PDB file of C-alpha atoms in Angstrom:
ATOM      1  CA  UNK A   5      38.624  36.964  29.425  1.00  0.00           C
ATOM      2  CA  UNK A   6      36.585  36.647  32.551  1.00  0.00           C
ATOM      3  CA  UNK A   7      39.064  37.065  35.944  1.00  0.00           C
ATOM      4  CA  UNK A   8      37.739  33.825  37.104  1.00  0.00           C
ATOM      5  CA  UNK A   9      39.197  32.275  33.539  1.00  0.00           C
ATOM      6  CA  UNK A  10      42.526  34.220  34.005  1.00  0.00           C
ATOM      7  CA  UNK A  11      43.419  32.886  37.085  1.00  0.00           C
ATOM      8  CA  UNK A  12      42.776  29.182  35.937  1.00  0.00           C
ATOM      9  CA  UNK A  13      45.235  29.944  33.415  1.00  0.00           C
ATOM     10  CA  UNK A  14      47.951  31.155  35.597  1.00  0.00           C
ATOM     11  CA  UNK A  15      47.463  28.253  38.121  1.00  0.00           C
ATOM     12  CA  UNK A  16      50.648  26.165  38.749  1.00  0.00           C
ATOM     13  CA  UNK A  17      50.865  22.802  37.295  1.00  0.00           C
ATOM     14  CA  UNK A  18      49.693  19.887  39.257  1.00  0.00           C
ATOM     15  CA  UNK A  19      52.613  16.947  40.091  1.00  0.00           C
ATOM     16  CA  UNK A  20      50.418  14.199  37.905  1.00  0.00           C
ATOM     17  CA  UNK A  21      49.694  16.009  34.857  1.00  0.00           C
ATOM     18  CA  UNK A  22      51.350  18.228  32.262  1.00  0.00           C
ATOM     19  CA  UNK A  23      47.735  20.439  32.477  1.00  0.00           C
ATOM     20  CA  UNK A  24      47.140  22.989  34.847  1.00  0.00           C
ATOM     21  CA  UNK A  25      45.643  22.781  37.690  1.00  0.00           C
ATOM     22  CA  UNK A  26      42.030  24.101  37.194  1.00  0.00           C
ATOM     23  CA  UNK A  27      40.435  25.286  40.469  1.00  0.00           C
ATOM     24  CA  UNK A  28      36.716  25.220  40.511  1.00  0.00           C
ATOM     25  CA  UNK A  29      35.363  28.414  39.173  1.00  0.00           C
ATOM     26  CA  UNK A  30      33.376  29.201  42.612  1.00  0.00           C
ATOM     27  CA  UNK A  31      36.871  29.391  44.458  1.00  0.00           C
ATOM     28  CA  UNK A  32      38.505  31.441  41.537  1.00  0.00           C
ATOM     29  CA  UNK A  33      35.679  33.728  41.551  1.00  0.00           C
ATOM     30  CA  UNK A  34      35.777  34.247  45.211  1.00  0.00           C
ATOM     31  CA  UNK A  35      39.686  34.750  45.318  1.00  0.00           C
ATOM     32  CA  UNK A  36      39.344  37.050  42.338  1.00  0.00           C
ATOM     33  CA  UNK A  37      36.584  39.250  44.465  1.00  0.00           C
ATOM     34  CA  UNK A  38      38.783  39.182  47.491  1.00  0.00           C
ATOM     35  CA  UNK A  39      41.632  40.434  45.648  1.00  0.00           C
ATOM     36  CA  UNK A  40      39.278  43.339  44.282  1.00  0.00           C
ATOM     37  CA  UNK A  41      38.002  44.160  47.508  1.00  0.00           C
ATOM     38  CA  UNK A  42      40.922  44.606  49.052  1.00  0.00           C
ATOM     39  CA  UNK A  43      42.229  46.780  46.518  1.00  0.00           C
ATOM     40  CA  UNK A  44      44.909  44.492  44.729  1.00  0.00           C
ATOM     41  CA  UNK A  45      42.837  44.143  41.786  1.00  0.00           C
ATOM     42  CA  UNK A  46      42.409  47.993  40.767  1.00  0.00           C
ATOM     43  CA  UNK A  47      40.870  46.744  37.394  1.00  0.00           C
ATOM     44  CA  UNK A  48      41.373  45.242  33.936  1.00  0.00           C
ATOM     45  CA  UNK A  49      41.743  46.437  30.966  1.00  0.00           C
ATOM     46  CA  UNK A  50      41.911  45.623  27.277  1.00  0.00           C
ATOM     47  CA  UNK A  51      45.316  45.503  25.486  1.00  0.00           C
ATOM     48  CA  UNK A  52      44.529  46.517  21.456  1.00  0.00           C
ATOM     49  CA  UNK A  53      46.996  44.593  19.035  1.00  0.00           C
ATOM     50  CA  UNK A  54      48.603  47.777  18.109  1.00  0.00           C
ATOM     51  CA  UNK A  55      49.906  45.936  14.224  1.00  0.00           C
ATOM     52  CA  UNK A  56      46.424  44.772  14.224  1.00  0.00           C
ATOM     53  CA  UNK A  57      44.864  47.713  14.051  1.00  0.00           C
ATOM     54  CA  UNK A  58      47.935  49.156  11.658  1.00  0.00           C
ATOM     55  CA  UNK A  59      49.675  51.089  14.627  1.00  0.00           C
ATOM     56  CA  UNK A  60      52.962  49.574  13.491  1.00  0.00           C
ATOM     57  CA  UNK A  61      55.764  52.218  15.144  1.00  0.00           C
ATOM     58  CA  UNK A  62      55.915  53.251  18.317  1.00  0.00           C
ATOM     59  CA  UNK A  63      57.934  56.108  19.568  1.00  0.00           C
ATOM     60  CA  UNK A  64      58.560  57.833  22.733  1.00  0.00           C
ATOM     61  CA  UNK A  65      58.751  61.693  22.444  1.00  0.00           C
ATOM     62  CA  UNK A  66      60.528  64.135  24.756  1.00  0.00           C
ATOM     63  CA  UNK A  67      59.143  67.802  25.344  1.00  0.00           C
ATOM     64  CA  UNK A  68      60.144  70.745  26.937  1.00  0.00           C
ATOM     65  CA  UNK A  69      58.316  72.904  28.100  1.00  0.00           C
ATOM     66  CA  UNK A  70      58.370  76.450  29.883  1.00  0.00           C
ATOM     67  CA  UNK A  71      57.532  75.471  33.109  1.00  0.00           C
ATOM     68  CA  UNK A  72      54.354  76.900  34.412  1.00  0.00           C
ATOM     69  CA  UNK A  73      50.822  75.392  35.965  1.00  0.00           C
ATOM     70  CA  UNK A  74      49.211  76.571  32.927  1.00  0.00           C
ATOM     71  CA  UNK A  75      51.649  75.838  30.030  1.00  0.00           C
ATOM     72  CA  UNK A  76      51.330  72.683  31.622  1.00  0.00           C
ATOM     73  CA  UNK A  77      48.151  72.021  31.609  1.00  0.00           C
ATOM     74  CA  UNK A  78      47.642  73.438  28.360  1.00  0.00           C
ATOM     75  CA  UNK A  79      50.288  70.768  26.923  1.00  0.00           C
ATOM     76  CA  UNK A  80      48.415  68.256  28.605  1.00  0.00           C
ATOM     77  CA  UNK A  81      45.129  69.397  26.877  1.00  0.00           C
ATOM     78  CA  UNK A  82      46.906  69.777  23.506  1.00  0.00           C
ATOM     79  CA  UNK A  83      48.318  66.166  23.712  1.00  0.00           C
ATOM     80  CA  UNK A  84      44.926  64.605  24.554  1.00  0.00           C
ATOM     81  CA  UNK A  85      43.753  66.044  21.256  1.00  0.00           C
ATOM     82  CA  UNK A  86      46.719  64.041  19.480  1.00  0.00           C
ATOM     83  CA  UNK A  87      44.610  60.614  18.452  1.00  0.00           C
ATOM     84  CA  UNK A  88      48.341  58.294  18.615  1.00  0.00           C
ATOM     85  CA  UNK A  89      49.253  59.226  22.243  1.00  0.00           C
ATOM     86  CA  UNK A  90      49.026  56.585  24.389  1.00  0.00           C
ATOM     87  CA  UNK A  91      50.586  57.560  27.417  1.00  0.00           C
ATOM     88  CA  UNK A  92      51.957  60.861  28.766  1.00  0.00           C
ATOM     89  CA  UNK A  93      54.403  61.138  31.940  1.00  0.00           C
ATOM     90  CA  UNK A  94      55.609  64.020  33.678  1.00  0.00           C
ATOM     91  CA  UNK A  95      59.281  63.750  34.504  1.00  0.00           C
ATOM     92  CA  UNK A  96      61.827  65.651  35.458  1.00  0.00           C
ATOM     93  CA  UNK A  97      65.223  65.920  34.175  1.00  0.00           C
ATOM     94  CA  UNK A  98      66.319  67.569  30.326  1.00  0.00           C
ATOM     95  CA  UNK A  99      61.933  66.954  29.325  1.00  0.00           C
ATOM     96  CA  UNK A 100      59.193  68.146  31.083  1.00  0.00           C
ATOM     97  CA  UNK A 101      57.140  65.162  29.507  1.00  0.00           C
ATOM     98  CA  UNK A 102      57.974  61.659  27.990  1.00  0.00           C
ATOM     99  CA  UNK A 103      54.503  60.947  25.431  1.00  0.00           C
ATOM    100  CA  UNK A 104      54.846  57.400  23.884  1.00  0.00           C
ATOM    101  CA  UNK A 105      52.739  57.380  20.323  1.00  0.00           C
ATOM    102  CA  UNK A 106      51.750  54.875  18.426  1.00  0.00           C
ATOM    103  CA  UNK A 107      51.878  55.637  14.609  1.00  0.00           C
ATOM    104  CA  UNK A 108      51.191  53.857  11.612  1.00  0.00           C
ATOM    105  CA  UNK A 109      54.386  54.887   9.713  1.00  0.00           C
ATOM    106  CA  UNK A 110      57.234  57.092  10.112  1.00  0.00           C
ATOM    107  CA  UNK A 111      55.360  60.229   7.602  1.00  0.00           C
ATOM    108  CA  UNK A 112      52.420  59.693  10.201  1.00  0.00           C
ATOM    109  CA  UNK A 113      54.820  60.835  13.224  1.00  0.00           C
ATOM    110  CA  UNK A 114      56.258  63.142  11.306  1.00  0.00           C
ATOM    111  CA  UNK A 115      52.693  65.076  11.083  1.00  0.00           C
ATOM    112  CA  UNK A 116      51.959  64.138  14.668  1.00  0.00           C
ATOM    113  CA  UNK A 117      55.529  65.880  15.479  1.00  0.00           C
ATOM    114  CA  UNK A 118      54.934  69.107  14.068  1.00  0.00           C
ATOM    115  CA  UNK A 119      51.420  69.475  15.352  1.00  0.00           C
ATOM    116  CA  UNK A 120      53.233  68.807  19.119  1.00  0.00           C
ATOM    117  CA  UNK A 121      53.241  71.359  21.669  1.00  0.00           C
ATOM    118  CA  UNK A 122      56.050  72.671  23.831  1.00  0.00           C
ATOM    119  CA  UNK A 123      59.332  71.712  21.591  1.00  0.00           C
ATOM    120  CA  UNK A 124      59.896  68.094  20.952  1.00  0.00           C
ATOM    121  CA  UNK A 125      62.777  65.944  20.677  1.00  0.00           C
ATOM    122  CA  UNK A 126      63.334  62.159  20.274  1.00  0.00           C
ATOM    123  CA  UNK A 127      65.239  61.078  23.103  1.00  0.00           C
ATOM    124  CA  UNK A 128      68.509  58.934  22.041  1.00  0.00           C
ATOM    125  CA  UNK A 129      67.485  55.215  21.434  1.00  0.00           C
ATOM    126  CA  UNK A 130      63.972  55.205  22.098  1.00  0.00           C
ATOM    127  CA  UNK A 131      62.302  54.208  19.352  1.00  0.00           C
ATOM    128  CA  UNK A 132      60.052  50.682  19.033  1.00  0.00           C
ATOM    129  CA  UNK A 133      59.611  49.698  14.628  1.00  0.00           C
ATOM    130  CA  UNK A 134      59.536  46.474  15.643  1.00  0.00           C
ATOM    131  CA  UNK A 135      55.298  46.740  16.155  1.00  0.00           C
ATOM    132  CA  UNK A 136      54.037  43.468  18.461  1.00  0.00           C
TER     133      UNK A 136
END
């Protein structure tokens, strides 16, 4: 959806009617373009149905790691190979990294699991099968 469109939808109500309030598109537009040119609009992205496209389960995976600028980097390389990651955070703590995958089914992560660097655990209550 165009910005411009976005922030018509996300305009307050007006006191008369139960609609929105639809600004006209030039004043969206050039509110949208301020906020991108001052750097509170970083971008926009699209957001995949993950059920949609049969991504059903998601999980969030802990690993540990030995700690060193390589191993590390070479985790991060393996886990860019791995097609269901989604996002990958370095923390700190009992894991080196927190990798949230998005898997068909629970045999699916199972294969993604073994094929995981470092040495992988589920952390305690972190696991989505609801899907969207």
């Amino acid at each position: 959806m165009a910005p411009a469109l976005a922030a018509q939808e996300d305009a307050p109500p007006t006191p008369t009617s139960s609609r929105p309030y639809v600004c006209p598109p030039s004043s969206c537009l050039r509110r949208t373009k301020a906020l991108e040119e001052d750097g509170v609009l970083a971008g926009y992205r699209a957001d995949p149905g993950r059920k949609r496209l049969g991504l059903g389960l998601t999980v969030f995976l802990s690993l540990k790691v030995e700690y060193s600028r390589t191993n590390s980097q070479v985790v991060e390389e393996a886990l860019k190979g791995i097609d269901h990651v989604v996002t990958c955070h370095v923390v700190s703590g009992d894991a080196d990294f927190i990798v949230e995958l998005a898997v068909p089914d629970l045999r699916t992560f199972e294969k993604v699991l073994v094929e995981a660097p470092g040495s992988p655990s589920l952390p305690p209550g972190l696991v989505d099968a609801r899907g969207e």
